[in-house]
Amino acid sequence: MPRFAANLSMLYPELDFLDRFEAAARDGFRAVEYLFPYAYPALELAARLRANGLQQVLFNAPPGNPDGSERGLASLPGREAEFRAGIARALDYAQALDCPRIHVMAGLVAHGSTRDAVQAIYVQNLRWAAAEAAKSGRDLLLEPINTRDVPRFFLNRQDHAHAVIELVGAPNLKVQMDLYHCQIVEGDVATKIRKYLPSGRVGHLQIAGVPERHEPDVGELNHAYLFAVIDEVAAQCGWDGWIGCEYRPRQAAAGGTSAGLDWLRSGNFQDPPARRPGA
Ligand SMILES: O=C(O)C(=O)[C@H](O)CO
Ligand SMILES: [Mg+2]
């Protein structure tokens, strides 16, 4: 049965970030993910997790320039030292937050670079980073991202991500399979879940409605069907990962994110976010 994690970078935009932990717990989530923890002391974040009975299941390694112009350093020529420092910082935060997995963003293909040259740097950086993460028993994740949202992003397809993992050859390097991006880039999502979940190389799933990236009950994907497929395949292969709810709530302005969680409350899913006593 799917286990859902609240993505605190996108859910609860009506609240200050540090207040989103309590809101997610109040809505029944038992796990959270978010993009970048680095603006906050790790001990403060750990305290919010503990106070609200939440697990941290994912966050991202530093993306490069803090102005958002860069989306990862892993494939960028000449930025290897900065990449390694970022991985070290991410691993420190993962230790403090007891977080088992870190998303390492590939980065944007620089104008004038060739994809082959970029891939060689990517593989070399990932091989080093995976060995570092293995020292503390953590997984690193690669996420194919669509180029409509992120033009020039290097990694876009599930088969490419799995090929890179094959090249790197590290058992703790896995795919962050965001079904929103998968639908936009490739489609055929249910078949790709059936194909890739049993591989043992999918470390995390994420969902959002397509194309608006709102709640999963808005848009062209039938998530109730996809959740049933995930249930069926996970029961067969033993996949026990989390599904990150990485969407922009439609209700953020009106009734808040919570009002938009009926898609989850109405479903027959594990850990249904029934309202906690006293909520
Ligand atoms: O863009 C996404 O879908 C992600 O999950 C990245 O971690 C943030 O850009
Ligand atoms: Mg994602």
XYZ file of N, CA and C and ligand atoms in Angstrom:
847
model
N 0.857 -1.191 0.000
C 0.000 0.000 0.000
C 0.894 1.242 0.000
N 0.615 2.175 -0.849
C 1.523 3.334 -0.929
C 1.635 4.071 0.407
N 2.828 4.536 0.677
C 3.053 5.409 1.841
C 3.404 6.775 1.287
N 2.677 7.793 1.710
C 2.829 9.123 1.118
C 3.602 10.059 2.039
N 4.506 10.812 1.457
C 5.274 11.820 2.194
C 4.864 13.195 1.686
N 4.746 14.135 2.615
C 4.391 15.510 2.235
C 5.657 16.237 1.787
N 5.603 16.807 0.582
C 6.739 17.625 0.117
C 6.544 19.036 0.655
N 7.333 19.399 1.669
C 7.121 20.684 2.355
C 7.659 21.868 1.563
N 8.339 21.630 0.470
C 8.734 22.757 -0.397
C 7.550 23.208 -1.247
N 6.598 22.303 -1.516
C 5.464 22.677 -2.380
C 4.123 22.694 -1.645
N 3.935 21.814 -0.686
C 2.677 21.827 0.076
C 2.743 22.904 1.158
N 1.580 23.362 1.590
C 1.437 24.346 2.665
C 2.144 25.680 2.381
N 2.100 26.176 1.141
C 2.758 27.467 0.856
C 2.135 28.619 1.635
N 0.942 28.343 2.181
C 0.269 29.373 2.985
C 0.916 29.533 4.356
N 1.873 28.654 4.677
C 2.535 28.692 5.988
C 4.028 28.946 5.839
N 4.641 29.513 6.891
C 6.098 29.584 6.913
C 6.654 28.161 6.895
N 7.834 28.011 6.336
C 8.352 26.649 6.134
C 8.388 25.844 7.428
N 8.914 26.422 8.491
C 9.066 25.649 9.730
C 7.723 25.265 10.351
N 6.658 25.944 9.961
C 5.326 25.601 10.490
C 4.672 24.487 9.678
N 5.278 24.125 8.561
C 4.667 23.118 7.684
C 4.788 21.712 8.257
N 5.774 21.491 9.131
C 5.947 20.156 9.709
C 4.708 19.789 10.538
N 4.275 20.719 11.397
C 3.101 20.462 12.238
C 1.851 20.291 11.382
N 1.740 21.120 10.330
C 0.554 21.027 9.462
C 0.497 19.666 8.780
N 1.627 19.177 8.322
C 1.659 17.864 7.655
C 1.292 16.757 8.638
N 1.834 16.864 9.844
C 1.513 15.844 10.857
C 0.028 15.904 11.208
N -0.497 17.116 11.300
C -1.917 17.264 11.632
C -2.798 16.652 10.546
N -2.327 16.693 9.319
C -3.072 16.082 8.217
C -2.821 14.588 8.097
N -2.028 14.044 9.041
C -1.869 12.590 9.084
C -0.641 12.041 8.384
N 0.173 12.924 7.794
C 1.404 12.416 7.175
C 2.361 11.934 8.260
N 3.111 10.902 7.936
C 4.118 10.396 8.880
C 5.523 10.599 8.358
N 5.608 11.188 7.142
C 6.928 11.433 6.551
C 6.888 12.699 5.714
N 8.045 13.337 5.614
C 8.154 14.541 4.795
C 9.390 14.465 3.911
N 9.369 15.251 2.865
C 10.526 15.486 2.009
C 10.519 16.969 1.690
N 11.605 17.508 1.276
C 11.648 18.875 0.768
C 12.934 19.036 -0.030
N 13.053 20.178 -0.718
C 14.191 20.344 -1.612
C 15.480 20.535 -0.828
N 15.613 21.696 -0.216
C 16.920 22.062 0.352
C 16.784 22.468 1.819
N 17.447 21.766 2.726
C 17.354 22.099 4.163
C 18.336 23.176 4.609
N 19.196 23.629 3.726
C 20.426 24.324 4.116
C 20.221 25.726 4.692
N 19.024 26.264 4.517
C 18.775 27.606 5.091
C 18.495 27.533 6.580
N 18.372 26.316 7.105
C 18.008 26.129 8.523
C 19.052 25.258 9.219
N 19.280 25.496 10.499
C 20.183 24.611 11.249
C 19.602 23.201 11.266
N 20.430 22.207 11.042
C 19.935 20.820 11.002
C 19.236 20.454 12.302
N 19.751 20.990 13.419
C 19.143 20.643 14.712
C 17.717 21.195 14.822
N 17.459 22.341 14.196
C 16.108 22.917 14.228
C 15.153 22.028 13.439
N 15.615 21.577 12.286
C 14.776 20.705 11.451
C 14.543 19.369 12.160
N 15.591 18.841 12.771
C 15.450 17.567 13.495
C 14.451 17.707 14.632
N 14.451 18.860 15.275
C 13.506 19.100 16.384
C 12.069 19.140 15.865
N 11.868 19.745 14.705
C 10.505 19.785 14.118
C 10.051 18.374 13.760
N 10.948 17.582 13.210
C 10.601 16.201 12.860
C 10.188 15.443 14.120
N 11.012 15.561 15.135
C 10.771 14.818 16.390
C 9.483 15.275 17.051
N 9.286 16.587 17.111
C 8.106 17.135 17.796
C 6.810 16.691 17.124
N 6.902 16.390 15.834
C 5.677 16.049 15.083
C 5.628 14.588 14.652
N 6.564 13.790 15.168
C 6.526 12.352 14.879
C 6.688 12.046 13.405
N 7.573 12.814 12.746
C 7.739 12.671 11.295
C 9.101 12.067 10.944
N 9.125 11.280 9.873
C 10.375 10.801 9.280
C 10.765 11.739 8.140
N 12.069 11.968 7.991
C 12.573 12.681 6.808
C 12.956 11.618 5.803
N 12.310 11.580 4.648
C 12.584 10.480 3.716
C 13.412 10.901 2.504
N 13.575 12.222 2.318
C 14.322 12.703 1.140
C 14.586 14.196 1.266
N 15.719 14.624 0.772
C 15.946 16.027 0.450
C 17.020 16.049 -0.643
N 17.354 17.240 -1.136
C 18.268 17.353 -2.274
C 19.652 17.818 -1.843
N 20.646 17.362 -2.558
C 21.985 17.930 -2.395
C 21.951 19.371 -2.896
N 22.878 20.227 -2.468
C 22.880 21.625 -2.919
C 22.878 21.727 -4.439
N 22.091 22.645 -5.001
C 21.874 22.694 -6.454
C 22.910 23.512 -7.225
N 23.829 24.184 -6.526
C 24.749 25.112 -7.198
C 24.418 26.520 -6.753
N 24.337 27.440 -7.706
C 24.051 28.837 -7.364
C 22.738 28.927 -6.571
N 22.733 29.571 -5.431
C 21.512 29.636 -4.604
C 20.391 30.444 -5.258
N 20.669 31.141 -6.372
C 19.589 31.955 -6.961
C 18.627 31.111 -7.795
N 18.853 29.793 -7.790
C 17.923 28.917 -8.517
C 18.261 28.794 -9.982
N 19.358 29.450 -10.401
C 19.695 29.395 -11.839
C 20.341 28.055 -12.194
N 20.857 27.356 -11.173
C 21.476 26.058 -11.444
C 20.628 24.956 -10.802
N 20.544 23.839 -11.458
C 19.723 22.717 -10.982
C 20.580 21.461 -10.831
N 21.666 21.645 -10.036
C 22.548 20.518 -9.775
C 23.906 20.732 -10.411
N 24.895 20.090 -9.808
C 26.294 20.245 -10.248
C 26.876 18.944 -10.785
N 26.153 17.849 -10.679
C 26.752 16.517 -10.883
C 27.332 16.333 -12.278
N 26.802 17.057 -13.257
C 27.300 16.832 -14.624
C 28.043 18.056 -15.174
N 28.352 19.000 -14.293
C 28.947 20.263 -14.775
C 30.475 20.198 -14.806
N 31.059 20.453 -15.975
C 32.521 20.431 -16.084
C 33.155 21.506 -15.194
N 34.248 21.163 -14.512
C 34.993 22.152 -13.731
C 34.389 22.506 -12.392
N 33.288 21.869 -12.036
C 32.645 22.159 -10.742
C 32.754 20.980 -9.777
N 33.708 20.062 -10.071
C 33.807 18.825 -9.269
C 34.052 19.102 -7.786
N 34.918 20.068 -7.469
C 35.230 20.341 -6.048
C 33.989 20.855 -5.327
N 33.250 21.721 -5.995
C 32.017 22.257 -5.383
C 30.969 21.148 -5.227
N 30.928 20.280 -6.226
C 29.989 19.140 -6.147
C 30.312 18.283 -4.927
N 31.596 17.969 -4.751
C 31.990 17.108 -3.635
C 31.700 17.772 -2.284
N 31.941 19.065 -2.210
C 31.638 19.780 -0.959
C 30.136 19.750 -0.683
N 29.346 19.848 -1.735
C 27.894 19.804 -1.565
C 27.421 18.456 -1.078
N 28.016 17.405 -1.605
C 27.650 16.053 -1.161
C 28.017 15.873 0.310
N 29.174 16.375 0.686
C 29.600 16.259 2.099
C 28.622 16.988 3.006
N 28.189 18.167 2.575
C 27.224 18.945 3.384
C 25.883 18.221 3.470
N 25.464 17.669 2.348
C 24.190 16.938 2.332
C 24.261 15.716 3.254
N 25.388 15.039 3.243
C 25.523 13.858 4.102
C 25.527 14.245 5.581
N 26.086 15.407 5.893
C 26.021 15.889 7.283
C 24.564 16.121 7.706
N 23.796 16.763 6.820
C 22.381 17.004 7.133
C 21.621 15.680 7.215
N 21.960 14.751 6.331
C 21.250 13.462 6.347
C 21.494 12.732 7.656
N 22.700 12.861 8.187
C 23.019 12.244 9.488
C 22.170 12.880 10.588
N 22.089 14.201 10.573
C 21.333 14.917 11.625
C 19.833 14.661 11.519
N 19.356 14.454 10.302
C 17.907 14.278 10.098
C 17.512 12.816 9.982
N 18.519 11.943 10.094
C 18.281 10.499 9.928
C 17.549 10.228 8.613
N 18.035 10.857 7.554
C 17.391 10.735 6.242
C 18.153 9.711 5.398
N 17.468 8.686 4.902
C 18.165 7.584 4.216
C 18.534 7.856 2.768
N 17.990 8.955 2.166
C 18.244 9.134 0.737
C 18.356 10.618 0.396
N 19.207 10.893 -0.589
C 19.482 12.268 -1.034
C 19.354 12.315 -2.548
N 18.604 13.301 -3.040
C 18.467 13.477 -4.483
C 19.620 14.346 -4.980
N 20.374 13.802 -5.926
C 21.514 14.522 -6.513
C 21.104 14.968 -7.910
N 20.856 16.255 -8.057
C 20.371 16.756 -9.342
C 21.491 16.806 -10.375
N 21.134 16.464 -11.623
C 22.156 16.316 -12.672
C 22.744 17.655 -13.099
N 21.869 18.656 -13.254
C 22.348 19.955 -13.745
C 21.912 20.223 -15.177
N 22.134 21.424 -15.619
C 21.746 21.867 -16.964
C 22.918 21.675 -17.917
N 22.628 21.228 -19.136
C 23.682 21.049 -20.142
C 24.120 22.433 -20.612
N 25.399 22.747 -20.353
C 25.911 24.086 -20.700
C 25.913 24.263 -22.212
N 25.628 25.464 -22.663
C 25.684 25.752 -24.098
C 27.087 25.390 -24.611
N 27.136 24.666 -25.706
C 28.439 24.305 -26.277
C 28.956 22.972 -25.782
N 28.332 22.406 -24.691
C 28.793 21.093 -24.218
C 28.137 20.001 -25.047
N 28.793 18.860 -25.124
C 28.166 17.695 -25.773
C 27.642 16.782 -24.672
N 26.573 16.087 -24.955
C 25.989 15.192 -23.951
C 26.958 14.087 -23.566
N 27.788 13.631 -24.510
C 28.747 12.565 -24.173
C 29.773 13.057 -23.153
N 30.267 14.296 -23.364
C 31.269 14.849 -22.435
C 30.634 15.035 -21.055
N 29.403 15.522 -21.064
C 28.675 15.749 -19.810
C 28.453 14.420 -19.088
N 28.090 13.406 -19.838
C 27.800 12.101 -19.216
C 29.034 11.540 -18.515
N 30.200 11.717 -19.104
C 31.422 11.166 -18.505
C 31.682 11.810 -17.141
N 31.483 13.116 -17.061
C 31.672 13.827 -15.783
C 30.607 13.377 -14.770
N 29.397 13.226 -15.263
C 28.265 12.812 -14.420
C 28.554 11.457 -13.757
N 28.974 10.502 -14.587
C 29.254 9.148 -14.083
C 30.399 9.174 -13.071
N 31.435 9.931 -13.393
C 32.603 10.007 -12.486
C 32.209 10.637 -11.144
N 31.441 11.727 -11.182
C 31.006 12.377 -9.932
C 30.094 11.463 -9.119
N 29.195 10.763 -9.812
C 28.249 9.894 -9.100
C 28.957 8.701 -8.473
N 29.981 8.208 -9.158
C 30.727 7.059 -8.601
C 31.382 7.483 -7.275
N 31.967 8.679 -7.263
C 32.598 9.170 -6.026
C 31.543 9.396 -4.947
N 30.437 10.053 -5.328
C 29.412 10.420 -4.338
C 28.739 9.188 -3.754
N 28.484 8.191 -4.600
C 27.829 6.968 -4.106
C 28.731 6.256 -3.097
N 30.029 6.260 -3.357
C 30.965 5.625 -2.409
C 30.958 6.378 -1.081
N 30.889 7.710 -1.150
C 30.817 8.506 0.083
C 29.531 8.210 0.846
N 28.411 8.172 0.137
C 27.115 7.947 0.798
C 27.046 6.539 1.388
N 27.695 5.601 0.728
C 27.650 4.204 1.214
C 28.303 4.081 2.584
N 29.247 4.977 2.894
C 29.941 4.932 4.199
C 28.950 5.099 5.354
N 27.858 5.814 5.115
C 26.847 5.988 6.182
C 25.545 5.282 5.819
N 25.617 4.390 4.854
C 24.457 3.560 4.507
C 23.319 4.309 3.849
N 23.653 5.383 3.136
C 22.588 6.169 2.501
C 22.557 5.951 0.994
N 21.376 6.161 0.417
C 21.199 6.049 -1.030
C 21.243 7.432 -1.663
N 21.740 7.483 -2.892
C 21.645 8.695 -3.706
C 20.667 8.418 -4.839
N 19.880 9.426 -5.177
C 18.845 9.250 -6.197
C 19.088 10.186 -7.376
N 18.745 9.664 -8.574
C 18.800 10.451 -9.804
C 17.378 10.606 -10.306
N 16.964 11.817 -10.633
C 15.596 12.031 -11.089
C 15.552 12.571 -12.513
N 14.947 11.817 -13.425
C 14.690 12.363 -14.757
C 13.655 13.489 -14.637
N 13.959 14.650 -15.218
C 13.093 15.827 -15.116
C 12.778 16.318 -16.519
N 11.530 16.747 -16.723
C 11.144 17.176 -18.083
C 11.741 18.533 -18.411
N 11.988 18.740 -19.700
C 12.645 19.996 -20.118
C 11.636 21.108 -20.428
N 10.356 20.822 -20.227
C 9.396 21.945 -20.308
C 9.491 22.758 -19.008
N 9.595 22.042 -17.906
C 9.735 22.741 -16.608
C 11.154 23.261 -16.410
N 12.135 22.410 -16.848
C 13.531 22.778 -16.612
C 14.309 22.628 -17.922
N 14.283 23.639 -18.782
C 14.994 23.565 -20.069
C 16.477 23.235 -19.878
N 16.967 22.368 -20.740
C 18.369 21.948 -20.764
C 18.767 21.029 -19.620
N 17.801 20.582 -18.803
C 18.180 19.627 -17.747
C 18.736 18.377 -18.416
N 19.817 17.815 -17.807
C 20.552 16.756 -18.512
C 19.816 15.436 -18.535
N 19.150 15.079 -17.420
C 18.539 13.739 -17.295
C 17.021 13.862 -17.440
N 16.469 13.213 -18.478
C 15.046 13.401 -18.765
C 14.244 12.104 -18.819
N 14.890 10.978 -19.043
C 14.176 9.731 -19.297
C 14.531 8.665 -18.276
N 13.546 7.805 -17.965
C 13.776 6.703 -17.024
C 14.859 5.749 -17.535
N 14.829 5.404 -18.810
C 15.809 4.418 -19.311
C 17.229 4.982 -19.240
N 17.379 6.287 -19.436
C 18.709 6.909 -19.310
C 19.179 6.837 -17.858
N 18.295 7.134 -16.919
C 18.678 7.068 -15.498
C 19.125 5.653 -15.127
N 18.381 4.661 -15.571
C 18.766 3.274 -15.252
C 20.071 2.887 -15.946
N 20.323 3.429 -17.134
C 21.586 3.144 -17.830
C 22.762 3.773 -17.086
N 22.553 4.989 -16.565
C 23.620 5.645 -15.798
C 23.934 4.833 -14.546
N 22.895 4.337 -13.888
C 23.098 3.533 -12.680
C 23.894 2.272 -13.024
N 23.600 1.688 -14.161
C 24.346 0.506 -14.629
C 25.818 0.868 -14.836
N 26.062 2.034 -15.439
C 27.444 2.465 -15.705
C 28.206 2.733 -14.404
N 27.521 3.389 -13.453
C 28.203 3.735 -12.191
C 28.475 2.463 -11.388
N 27.484 1.552 -11.382
C 27.698 0.254 -10.726
C 27.689 0.312 -9.212
N 26.943 1.273 -8.655
C 26.874 1.374 -7.183
C 25.485 0.932 -6.721
N 25.402 -0.024 -5.799
C 24.081 -0.526 -5.372
C 23.243 0.518 -4.631
N 23.883 1.573 -4.126
C 23.116 2.605 -3.396
C 22.786 3.822 -4.252
N 22.933 3.652 -5.572
C 22.515 4.705 -6.509
C 21.218 4.246 -7.158
N 20.155 5.022 -6.972
C 18.833 4.583 -7.436
C 18.104 5.721 -8.153
N 16.924 5.410 -8.672
C 16.158 6.390 -9.446
C 15.054 6.986 -8.584
N 14.921 8.292 -8.664
C 13.764 8.990 -8.100
C 12.773 9.111 -9.246
N 11.769 8.239 -9.244
C 10.839 8.144 -10.375
C 9.631 9.037 -10.119
N 9.740 10.242 -10.651
C 8.656 11.220 -10.498
C 7.661 10.979 -11.632
N 6.477 10.504 -11.298
C 5.509 10.100 -12.321
C 4.996 11.304 -13.111
N 5.049 12.491 -12.509
C 4.680 13.722 -13.218
C 5.630 13.925 -14.401
N 6.919 13.875 -14.151
C 7.890 14.043 -15.235
C 7.817 12.891 -16.225
N 7.617 11.689 -15.705
C 7.562 10.515 -16.579
C 6.419 10.646 -17.580
N 5.266 11.143 -17.100
C 4.128 11.306 -18.008
C 4.414 12.353 -19.074
N 5.016 13.454 -18.668
C 5.279 14.546 -19.618
C 6.313 14.126 -20.665
N 7.358 13.439 -20.227
C 8.452 13.124 -21.160
C 8.133 11.883 -21.992
N 7.548 10.872 -21.321
C 7.446 9.569 -21.987
C 6.027 9.024 -22.076
N 5.201 9.286 -21.043
C 3.897 8.634 -20.976
C 4.054 7.169 -20.584
N 2.965 6.391 -20.819
C 3.035 4.943 -20.573
C 3.441 4.633 -19.124
N 2.921 5.422 -18.191
C 3.420 5.436 -16.813
C 3.195 4.098 -16.111
N 2.002 3.526 -16.229
C 1.721 2.268 -15.516
C 2.677 1.176 -15.981
N 2.923 1.110 -17.275
C 3.838 0.076 -17.797
C 5.257 0.310 -17.302
N 5.638 1.586 -17.175
C 6.984 1.873 -16.658
C 7.099 1.557 -15.170
N 6.010 1.709 -14.427
C 6.026 1.284 -13.021
C 6.223 -0.231 -12.961
N 5.456 -0.943 -13.803
C 5.602 -2.404 -13.821
C 6.997 -2.836 -14.250
N 7.609 -2.060 -15.144
C 8.941 -2.424 -15.645
C 10.024 -2.132 -14.622
N 9.962 -0.948 -14.011
C 11.111 -0.497 -13.219
C 11.028 -0.797 -11.724
N 9.830 -0.817 -11.156
C 9.751 -1.057 -9.693
C 10.402 -2.380 -9.294
N 10.199 -3.474 -10.025
C 10.837 -4.752 -9.635
C 12.355 -4.763 -9.805
N 12.932 -3.727 -10.440
C 14.388 -3.758 -10.705
C 15.195 -3.604 -9.422
N 14.533 -3.078 -8.367
C 15.275 -2.802 -7.130
C 16.045 -1.502 -7.224
N 15.880 -0.778 -8.338
C 16.639 0.475 -8.542
C 15.764 1.723 -8.467
N 14.528 1.574 -8.073
C 13.682 2.763 -7.851
C 13.668 3.038 -6.356
N 14.308 4.164 -5.983
C 14.447 4.453 -4.554
C 13.331 5.302 -3.995
N 12.540 5.922 -4.885
C 11.513 6.857 -4.403
C 10.576 7.176 -5.562
N 9.329 7.386 -5.269
C 8.369 7.844 -6.278
C 7.872 9.225 -5.874
N 7.433 9.989 -6.858
C 6.756 11.252 -6.581
C 5.566 11.383 -7.515
N 4.596 12.160 -7.075
C 3.369 12.331 -7.871
C 2.939 13.796 -7.895
N 2.203 14.123 -8.955
C 1.502 15.406 -9.073
C 0.560 15.276 -10.262
N -0.501 16.085 -10.267
C -1.390 16.086 -11.419
C -0.652 16.614 -12.649
N -1.015 16.118 -13.802
C -0.401 16.558 -15.069
C -1.490 17.187 -15.938
N -1.326 18.335 -16.565
C -0.068 19.097 -16.665
C 0.088 20.220 -15.653
N -0.938 20.501 -14.816
C -0.839 21.722 -13.990
C 0.026 21.558 -12.736
N 0.362 20.347 -12.400
C 1.145 20.017 -11.192
C 0.390 20.400 -9.906
N -0.924 20.174 -9.954
C -1.742 20.315 -8.745
C -1.948 18.944 -8.091
N -2.989 18.843 -7.286
C -3.298 17.573 -6.619
C -3.421 16.450 -7.660
N -3.128 15.208 -7.257
C -3.152 14.088 -8.219
C -4.529 13.755 -8.760
N -5.586 14.318 -8.160
C -6.925 14.043 -8.728
C -7.331 15.119 -9.728
N -6.369 15.923 -10.150
C -6.622 16.951 -11.177
C -5.687 16.695 -12.346
N -6.250 16.413 -13.531
C -5.367 16.254 -14.684
C -5.556 14.923 -15.389
N -4.609 14.634 -16.266
C -4.786 13.525 -17.212
C -4.386 12.158 -16.651
N -3.747 12.109 -15.489
C -3.337 10.806 -14.950
C -4.409 10.268 -14.001
N -4.715 8.996 -14.128
C -5.625 8.321 -13.201
C -4.790 7.748 -12.058
N -4.588 8.564 -11.023
C -3.681 8.131 -9.950
C -4.253 6.979 -9.140
N -5.567 6.878 -9.013
C -6.139 5.740 -8.274
C -5.716 4.436 -8.961
N -5.733 4.461 -10.286
C -5.275 3.277 -11.035
C -3.786 3.058 -10.816
N -2.999 4.124 -10.871
C -1.537 3.985 -10.698
C -1.202 3.500 -9.300
N -1.947 3.969 -8.291
C -1.669 3.498 -6.926
C -1.977 2.001 -6.806
N -3.021 1.578 -7.488
C -3.350 0.135 -7.462
C -2.244 -0.670 -8.149
N -1.688 -0.132 -9.228
C -0.573 -0.810 -9.902
C 0.641 -0.868 -8.984
N 0.923 0.250 -8.305
C 2.062 0.275 -7.375
C 1.842 -0.756 -6.266
N 0.613 -0.788 -5.731
C 0.285 -1.778 -4.695
C 0.570 -3.185 -5.187
N 0.056 -3.484 -6.377
C 0.166 -4.840 -6.931
C 1.622 -5.214 -7.158
N 2.370 -4.322 -7.796
C 3.779 -4.633 -8.118
C 4.630 -4.659 -6.854
N 4.351 -3.737 -5.927
C 5.137 -3.690 -4.678
C 4.925 -4.964 -3.863
N 3.682 -5.457 -3.879
C 3.396 -6.700 -3.133
C 4.175 -7.867 -3.737
N 4.346 -7.843 -5.064
C 5.062 -8.932 -5.736
C 6.583 -8.832 -5.537
N 7.100 -7.579 -5.550
C 8.581 -7.446 -5.539
C 9.130 -6.957 -4.208
N 8.213 -6.593 -3.300
C 8.685 -6.159 -1.987
C 9.121 -4.716 -1.933
N 8.755 -3.915 -2.953
C 9.113 -2.496 -2.913
C 8.419 -1.842 -1.729
N 9.182 -1.137 -0.882
C 8.546 -0.524 0.308
C 8.924 0.936 0.429
N 9.016 1.599 -0.716
C 9.427 3.007 -0.704
C 8.289 3.949 -0.370
N 8.595 5.228 -0.502
C 7.629 6.302 -0.223
C 7.237 7.000 -1.516
N 6.086 7.610 -1.514
C 5.623 8.407 -2.648
C 5.536 9.862 -2.177
N 6.372 10.700 -2.740
C 6.379 12.119 -2.361
C 5.258 12.877 -3.058
N 4.487 13.615 -2.270
C 3.387 14.437 -2.840
C 3.977 15.800 -3.193
N 4.466 15.870 -4.442
C 5.240 17.044 -4.856
C 4.420 17.883 -5.836
N 3.406 18.547 -5.295
C 2.492 19.297 -6.171
C 2.144 20.656 -5.557
N 1.646 21.545 -6.424
C 1.230 22.882 -5.974
C -0.270 22.833 -5.657
N -0.631 22.912 -4.363
C -2.050 22.789 -4.005
C -2.911 23.878 -4.644
N -4.020 23.436 -5.218
C -4.960 24.432 -5.775
C -5.560 25.260 -4.647
N -5.712 24.603 -3.498
C -6.455 25.262 -2.409
C -5.574 26.196 -1.589
N -4.319 26.341 -1.980
C -3.397 27.056 -1.086
C -3.954 28.423 -0.702
N -4.586 29.072 -1.668
C -5.085 30.415 -1.363
C -6.343 30.324 -0.500
N -7.225 29.415 -0.872
C -8.543 29.392 -0.207
C -8.475 28.627 1.110
N -8.755 27.354 1.036
C -8.886 26.586 2.283
C -7.581 25.989 2.750
N -6.491 26.368 2.126
C -5.209 25.788 2.538
C -4.995 24.425 1.916
N -3.783 23.941 2.050
C -3.399 22.654 1.443
C -4.295 21.531 1.945
N -4.646 21.618 3.242
C -5.393 20.509 3.857
C -6.708 20.255 3.135
N -7.334 21.346 2.692
C -8.640 21.186 2.024
C -8.485 20.373 0.741
N -7.270 20.365 0.198
C -7.042 19.666 -1.072
C -6.631 18.219 -0.908
N -6.624 17.706 0.323
C -6.146 16.339 0.553
C -7.261 15.305 0.503
N -8.428 15.686 0.038
C -9.521 14.698 -0.020
C -9.153 13.517 -0.907
N -8.299 13.756 -1.922
C -7.889 12.643 -2.823
C -7.234 11.535 -2.003
N -6.576 11.933 -0.896
C -5.867 10.951 -0.073
C -6.815 10.364 0.971
N -7.616 11.242 1.552
C -8.539 10.786 2.610
C -9.568 9.809 2.033
N -9.925 10.018 0.781
C -10.998 9.171 0.215
C -10.445 7.831 -0.247
N -9.097 7.788 -0.336
C -8.506 6.561 -0.887
C -8.328 5.499 0.187
N -8.136 4.267 -0.289
C -7.956 3.165 0.661
C -6.452 2.883 0.739
N -5.719 3.872 1.304
C -4.265 3.717 1.283
C -3.741 3.535 2.693
N -2.571 2.906 2.797
C -1.937 2.735 4.106
C -1.682 4.118 4.697
N -1.650 4.176 5.992
C -1.419 5.458 6.647
C -2.372 6.525 6.115
N -3.672 6.209 6.022
C -4.552 7.271 5.505
C -4.441 8.477 6.427
N -4.267 9.643 5.862
C -4.100 10.811 6.735
C -5.440 11.209 7.350
N -5.954 10.248 8.112
C -7.180 10.611 8.857
C -6.759 11.721 9.813
N -7.638 12.610 10.075
C -7.269 13.716 10.952
C -6.897 13.174 12.329
N -5.776 13.611 12.814
C -5.319 13.094 14.107
C -6.228 13.637 15.222
N -6.337 12.875 16.282
C -7.175 13.352 17.384
C -6.790 14.778 17.780
N -7.782 15.558 17.970
C -7.500 16.923 18.437
C -7.072 17.857 17.318
N -7.122 17.331 16.085
C -6.678 18.204 14.976
C -7.703 19.319 14.731
O 11.681 18.875 -9.862
C 11.347 17.854 -9.268
O 10.378 17.104 -9.568
C 12.134 17.406 -8.105
O 11.739 16.449 -7.466
C 13.437 18.097 -7.742
O 13.966 17.507 -6.599
C 13.287 19.549 -7.494
O 13.422 20.271 -8.625
Mg 10.243 15.396 -8.441
